[in-house]
């Protein structure tokens, strides 16, 4: 016996089958998402446990760190620099320790650094240090003190600018002293890096020697910069006072640019100049030529045209006219 379907029943059956097929597909998608979640949790656990995961499709032996690759990858200014072991080099902008600004060295180290920071080097001593630890050769001449561009120099020379004088010459000298510290610092870096790689044992005495050389050169630059600041300030007061800028204040200045001793010397210096100026003014008054106010008033005048003659001519005659 064959049962006939009611009108519209075939259409309802087709709609039901489509809905069933959609539900089965959604169940399959849910199972796939669950499997991916399990994989994600597994990878997260591996990262938390400290295990390094190699890149997908690459074994650890296929990812060596080379200097050429590091230099090529650091072409951009924002790219992080890495050492041969793959560790990022120090970046001061990334320093976020709450006590990073606190540093208290040992007593004798603090005394040595404080003394050298206010002690300029002699010309001979600086030349010896520069010969012992010269500046390294860096890409782009980064270790060289920048020179003024020829086009700028040519333009300024027309207006009377001199490269051997002025503010730029003084600042260039200070910058030159700052860049001198690259010599011992590069030597120290090379020594520590070789000890870290295991190529050689660390010689502590040599390392301390390079540190002391860098401190001496940095102190020389610091004193030169302080002298230029004092010179710029005293120029606004009186150009005669700029000769006192070479005197470095004592350790009792307590972080001041001039210090109490410097201010006392400045006071006596100003009094001396004031007394000299007053003496010069008095000498000008004493030895000034004695010239009357009316002297030379009637010079280069023709005879008979004096003031008194004209005055007489203007007066009436004493005798009445006949």
Short mmCIF file of C-alpha atoms in Angstrom, two decimals:
data_model
loop_
_atom_site.label_atom_id
_atom_site.label_comp_id
_atom_site.label_asym_id
_atom_site.label_seq_id
_atom_site.Cartn_x
_atom_site.Cartn_y
_atom_site.Cartn_z
CA UNK A 1 0.00 0.00 0.00
CA UNK A 2 1.48 3.30 -1.09
CA UNK A 3 0.87 6.40 1.05
CA UNK A 4 0.57 9.65 -0.77
CA UNK A 5 2.16 12.76 0.79
CA UNK A 6 0.12 15.78 1.49
CA UNK A 7 0.64 18.81 -0.67
CA UNK A 8 3.66 20.84 0.57
CA UNK A 9 5.10 17.93 2.57
CA UNK A 10 7.98 17.46 0.11
CA UNK A 11 8.98 21.08 0.54
CA UNK A 12 8.97 20.74 4.33
CA UNK A 13 11.17 17.65 4.11
CA UNK A 14 13.73 19.45 1.99
CA UNK A 15 13.89 22.36 4.44
CA UNK A 16 14.35 19.95 7.35
CA UNK A 17 17.25 18.18 5.61
CA UNK A 18 18.99 21.48 4.90
CA UNK A 19 18.68 22.57 8.53
CA UNK A 20 20.04 19.22 9.71
CA UNK A 21 23.00 19.45 7.39
CA UNK A 22 23.78 22.97 8.68
CA UNK A 23 23.71 21.78 12.30
CA UNK A 24 26.12 18.95 11.51
CA UNK A 25 28.50 21.41 9.85
CA UNK A 26 28.38 23.75 12.83
CA UNK A 27 29.19 20.84 15.17
CA UNK A 28 32.24 20.05 13.06
CA UNK A 29 33.39 23.70 13.27
CA UNK A 30 32.97 23.68 17.04
CA UNK A 31 35.13 20.58 17.38
CA UNK A 32 37.82 22.15 15.20
CA UNK A 33 37.80 25.32 17.34
CA UNK A 34 38.06 23.22 20.48
CA UNK A 35 41.08 21.39 19.06
CA UNK A 36 42.77 24.70 18.22
CA UNK A 37 42.09 25.98 21.75
CA UNK A 38 43.77 22.89 23.16
CA UNK A 39 46.82 23.54 20.97
CA UNK A 40 46.93 27.18 22.06
CA UNK A 41 46.81 26.22 25.74
CA UNK A 42 49.55 23.65 25.17
CA UNK A 43 51.82 26.21 23.52
CA UNK A 44 51.10 28.71 26.32
CA UNK A 45 52.09 26.12 28.92
CA UNK A 46 55.33 25.45 27.06
CA UNK A 47 56.17 29.17 27.03
CA UNK A 48 55.39 29.49 30.73
CA UNK A 49 57.63 26.54 31.51
CA UNK A 50 60.60 28.37 29.91
CA UNK A 51 61.04 26.09 26.91
CA UNK A 52 62.15 27.88 23.72
CA UNK A 53 59.98 27.10 20.71
CA UNK A 54 61.82 27.15 17.38
CA UNK A 55 60.16 28.90 14.43
CA UNK A 56 57.72 26.84 12.41
CA UNK A 57 59.53 24.71 9.85
CA UNK A 58 63.00 25.74 11.07
CA UNK A 59 65.21 23.81 13.45
CA UNK A 60 67.44 25.58 15.98
CA UNK A 61 70.57 24.59 14.06
CA UNK A 62 69.25 26.43 10.99
CA UNK A 63 69.02 29.84 12.73
CA UNK A 64 72.59 30.97 13.49
CA UNK A 65 73.28 34.53 14.66
CA UNK A 66 75.87 36.31 12.57
CA UNK A 67 77.28 39.82 12.79
CA UNK A 68 76.48 40.51 9.16
CA UNK A 69 72.85 39.65 9.72
CA UNK A 70 72.69 41.86 12.79
CA UNK A 71 74.19 44.83 10.99
CA UNK A 72 71.91 44.31 8.02
CA UNK A 73 68.85 44.03 10.24
CA UNK A 74 69.74 47.17 12.19
CA UNK A 75 69.66 49.50 9.22
CA UNK A 76 66.61 51.26 10.63
CA UNK A 77 66.98 53.56 13.61
CA UNK A 78 64.20 51.81 15.51
CA UNK A 79 65.53 48.27 15.04
CA UNK A 80 66.90 46.54 18.13
CA UNK A 81 70.60 45.64 18.09
CA UNK A 82 71.64 42.14 19.16
CA UNK A 83 74.94 40.61 20.19
CA UNK A 84 76.31 37.44 18.50
CA UNK A 85 74.44 35.30 21.06
CA UNK A 86 71.13 36.93 20.10
CA UNK A 87 70.70 38.95 23.29
CA UNK A 88 69.48 42.54 22.86
CA UNK A 89 72.01 45.24 23.66
CA UNK A 90 71.31 47.82 26.36
CA UNK A 91 68.76 50.48 25.44
CA UNK A 92 68.40 53.33 27.99
CA UNK A 93 64.89 54.14 26.75
CA UNK A 94 63.73 50.72 27.89
CA UNK A 95 64.97 51.18 31.46
CA UNK A 96 61.96 51.05 33.77
CA UNK A 97 63.37 49.99 37.14
CA UNK A 98 61.92 52.21 39.89
CA UNK A 99 65.31 52.56 41.59
CA UNK A 100 67.41 52.87 38.45
CA UNK A 101 68.41 56.46 39.34
CA UNK A 102 69.93 55.45 42.68
CA UNK A 103 73.61 54.56 42.65
CA UNK A 104 75.94 54.82 45.63
CA UNK A 105 79.49 53.67 44.80
CA UNK A 106 82.01 52.75 47.43
CA UNK A 107 83.68 55.56 49.34
CA UNK A 108 87.07 55.55 47.63
CA UNK A 109 85.45 55.17 44.20
CA UNK A 110 83.15 58.13 44.88
CA UNK A 111 86.10 60.28 46.00
CA UNK A 112 88.13 59.37 42.92
CA UNK A 113 85.29 60.09 40.49
CA UNK A 114 84.40 63.38 42.24
CA UNK A 115 87.99 64.59 42.03
CA UNK A 116 88.47 63.65 38.38
CA UNK A 117 85.16 65.24 37.36
CA UNK A 118 86.52 68.65 38.43
CA UNK A 119 90.13 68.23 37.31
CA UNK A 120 91.10 69.26 33.77
CA UNK A 121 93.84 67.37 31.99
CA UNK A 122 97.00 69.02 30.81
CA UNK A 123 97.65 69.06 27.09
CA UNK A 124 100.46 66.54 27.47
CA UNK A 125 98.38 64.21 29.66
CA UNK A 126 95.48 64.26 27.24
CA UNK A 127 97.73 63.49 24.28
CA UNK A 128 99.22 60.51 26.14
CA UNK A 129 95.79 59.10 26.93
CA UNK A 130 94.61 59.56 23.36
CA UNK A 131 97.71 57.79 22.07
CA UNK A 132 97.23 54.88 24.47
CA UNK A 133 93.52 54.42 23.72
CA UNK A 134 92.61 56.10 20.42
CA UNK A 135 89.07 56.37 19.17
CA UNK A 136 87.68 53.34 17.35
CA UNK A 137 86.96 53.37 13.64
CA UNK A 138 83.16 53.43 13.35
CA UNK A 139 80.85 53.33 10.33
CA UNK A 140 79.92 56.72 8.98
CA UNK A 141 82.80 58.40 10.87
CA UNK A 142 80.62 58.41 13.99
CA UNK A 143 83.66 58.73 16.27
CA UNK A 144 84.97 61.82 14.46
CA UNK A 145 84.12 65.31 15.67
CA UNK A 146 81.69 66.73 13.08
CA UNK A 147 82.99 69.52 10.88
CA UNK A 148 80.97 72.40 9.47
CA UNK A 149 79.76 71.70 5.94
CA UNK A 150 81.81 73.44 3.22
CA UNK A 151 78.71 75.14 1.82
CA UNK A 152 77.84 76.58 5.23
CA UNK A 153 81.44 77.66 5.84
CA UNK A 154 81.61 79.39 2.47
CA UNK A 155 78.37 81.21 3.18
CA UNK A 156 79.47 82.29 6.67
CA UNK A 157 82.94 83.39 5.59
CA UNK A 158 81.36 86.10 3.47
CA UNK A 159 79.85 87.60 6.61
CA UNK A 160 83.14 87.56 8.53
CA UNK A 161 82.71 84.24 10.33
CA UNK A 162 85.95 82.58 11.49
CA UNK A 163 86.12 78.86 12.15
CA UNK A 164 88.97 79.26 14.65
CA UNK A 165 87.03 81.60 16.93
CA UNK A 166 83.62 82.02 18.43
CA UNK A 167 81.08 79.78 20.10
CA UNK A 168 81.23 76.98 17.54
CA UNK A 169 84.99 76.61 18.01
CA UNK A 170 84.57 76.30 21.78
CA UNK A 171 81.71 73.80 21.51
CA UNK A 172 83.67 71.75 18.99
CA UNK A 173 86.54 71.50 21.47
CA UNK A 174 84.17 70.25 24.18
CA UNK A 175 82.62 67.72 21.82
CA UNK A 176 86.10 66.55 20.86
CA UNK A 177 86.87 65.86 24.51
CA UNK A 178 83.63 63.94 24.98
CA UNK A 179 84.36 61.70 22.00
CA UNK A 180 87.79 60.91 23.46
CA UNK A 181 86.03 58.65 25.98
CA UNK A 182 85.11 56.25 23.16
CA UNK A 183 88.69 54.96 23.13
CA UNK A 184 88.87 53.40 26.62
CA UNK A 185 85.19 52.45 26.57
CA UNK A 186 85.63 50.49 23.34
CA UNK A 187 88.71 48.77 24.77
CA UNK A 188 86.75 47.80 27.88
CA UNK A 189 83.80 46.57 25.82
CA UNK A 190 86.08 44.39 23.71
CA UNK A 191 87.77 42.95 26.80
CA UNK A 192 84.49 42.06 28.51
CA UNK A 193 82.94 40.64 25.35
CA UNK A 194 85.94 38.34 24.82
CA UNK A 195 85.66 37.12 28.41
CA UNK A 196 81.94 36.51 27.99
CA UNK A 197 82.46 34.46 24.84
CA UNK A 198 85.09 32.37 26.63
CA UNK A 199 87.91 33.33 24.28
CA UNK A 200 90.08 34.68 27.10
CA UNK A 201 89.98 35.18 30.84
CA UNK A 202 88.99 38.57 32.19
CA UNK A 203 91.92 40.65 33.43
CA UNK A 204 90.36 42.74 36.17
CA UNK A 205 93.32 45.09 36.51
CA UNK A 206 93.26 45.95 32.81
CA UNK A 207 89.50 46.52 32.94
CA UNK A 208 89.79 48.88 35.93
CA UNK A 209 92.57 50.74 34.12
CA UNK A 210 90.36 51.39 31.10
CA UNK A 211 87.55 52.57 33.39
CA UNK A 212 89.86 55.05 35.09
CA UNK A 213 91.07 56.36 31.73
CA UNK A 214 87.48 56.94 30.65
CA UNK A 215 86.71 58.77 33.91
CA UNK A 216 89.72 61.07 33.45
CA UNK A 217 88.75 61.93 29.88
CA UNK A 218 85.14 62.50 30.87
CA UNK A 219 86.23 64.81 33.69
CA UNK A 220 88.33 66.79 31.24
CA UNK A 221 85.29 67.30 29.01
CA UNK A 222 83.15 68.21 32.02
CA UNK A 223 85.50 70.96 33.19
CA UNK A 224 85.77 72.38 29.67
CA UNK A 225 82.00 72.52 29.33
CA UNK A 226 81.64 74.21 32.72
CA UNK A 227 84.21 76.83 31.71
CA UNK A 228 82.27 77.58 28.53
CA UNK A 229 79.05 78.00 30.50
CA UNK A 230 80.73 80.41 32.92
CA UNK A 231 82.21 82.31 30.00
CA UNK A 232 78.81 82.68 28.33
CA UNK A 233 77.29 84.02 31.56
CA UNK A 234 80.12 86.44 32.37
CA UNK A 235 80.11 87.80 28.83
CA UNK A 236 76.64 89.18 29.51
CA UNK A 237 77.88 90.86 32.71
CA UNK A 238 81.24 92.24 31.54
CA UNK A 239 83.59 90.89 28.84
CA UNK A 240 86.56 91.70 31.10
CA UNK A 241 85.47 88.95 33.49
CA UNK A 242 85.89 86.11 30.98
CA UNK A 243 89.52 85.62 32.02
CA UNK A 244 88.29 84.07 35.26
CA UNK A 245 86.47 81.20 33.55
CA UNK A 246 89.57 79.00 33.47
CA UNK A 247 89.55 78.72 37.27
CA UNK A 248 87.71 75.56 38.29
CA UNK A 249 85.71 75.83 41.56
CA UNK A 250 86.71 73.70 44.50
CA UNK A 251 84.93 70.61 45.73
CA UNK A 252 83.04 72.75 48.27
CA UNK A 253 80.94 74.37 45.53
CA UNK A 254 78.15 71.82 46.21
CA UNK A 255 77.12 71.41 42.61
CA UNK A 256 77.14 75.14 41.80
CA UNK A 257 78.66 76.40 38.56
CA UNK A 258 80.69 79.18 40.20
CA UNK A 259 80.91 78.34 43.91
CA UNK A 260 81.49 80.58 46.94
CA UNK A 261 85.24 80.93 46.37
CA UNK A 262 84.66 81.95 42.78
CA UNK A 263 82.08 84.53 43.85
CA UNK A 264 84.52 86.05 46.37
CA UNK A 265 87.22 86.32 43.73
CA UNK A 266 84.67 87.78 41.36
CA UNK A 267 83.74 90.43 43.94
CA UNK A 268 87.35 91.50 44.45
CA UNK A 269 87.87 91.45 40.70
CA UNK A 270 84.88 93.73 40.14
CA UNK A 271 86.05 96.14 42.86
CA UNK A 272 89.47 96.33 41.25
CA UNK A 273 87.99 97.15 37.86
CA UNK A 274 85.64 99.70 39.44
CA UNK A 275 88.55 101.43 41.17
CA UNK A 276 90.56 101.46 37.94
CA UNK A 277 87.65 102.96 36.02
CA UNK A 278 87.19 105.67 38.63
CA UNK A 279 90.92 106.43 38.62
CA UNK A 280 90.94 106.69 34.84
CA UNK A 281 87.95 109.04 34.94
CA UNK A 282 89.64 111.26 37.56
CA UNK A 283 92.89 111.30 35.59
CA UNK A 284 90.98 112.46 32.52
CA UNK A 285 89.49 115.31 34.53
CA UNK A 286 92.84 116.34 36.07
CA UNK A 287 94.92 116.21 32.91
CA UNK A 288 92.25 117.60 30.60
CA UNK A 289 93.44 120.71 28.61
CA UNK A 290 92.41 124.07 30.12
CA UNK A 291 90.35 125.60 27.36
CA UNK A 292 87.93 128.47 28.01
CA UNK A 293 84.47 128.39 26.62
CA UNK A 294 84.88 131.52 24.52
CA UNK A 295 88.29 130.61 23.14
CA UNK A 296 88.37 130.43 19.39
CA UNK A 297 84.98 132.06 19.04
CA UNK A 298 86.18 134.92 16.84
CA UNK A 299 88.79 133.02 14.87
CA UNK A 300 89.02 133.21 11.09
CA UNK A 301 87.05 136.45 10.94
CA UNK A 302 88.09 139.39 8.76
CA UNK A 303 89.41 142.51 10.58
CA UNK A 304 86.98 145.29 11.34
CA UNK A 305 84.04 142.96 11.63
CA UNK A 306 84.30 142.16 15.29
CA UNK A 307 81.41 141.94 17.63
CA UNK A 308 82.24 145.16 19.45
CA UNK A 309 82.50 147.16 16.23
CA UNK A 310 79.11 146.07 15.07
CA UNK A 311 77.75 146.89 18.52
CA UNK A 312 79.11 150.43 18.32
CA UNK A 313 77.68 150.91 14.90
CA UNK A 314 74.26 149.96 16.14
CA UNK A 315 74.36 152.54 18.96
CA UNK A 316 73.21 156.09 18.32
CA UNK A 317 75.65 159.04 18.27
CA UNK A 318 76.23 160.87 21.53
CA UNK A 319 76.21 164.22 19.82
CA UNK A 320 73.00 165.36 18.18
CA UNK A 321 73.06 165.77 14.48
CA UNK A 322 73.42 169.27 13.18
#
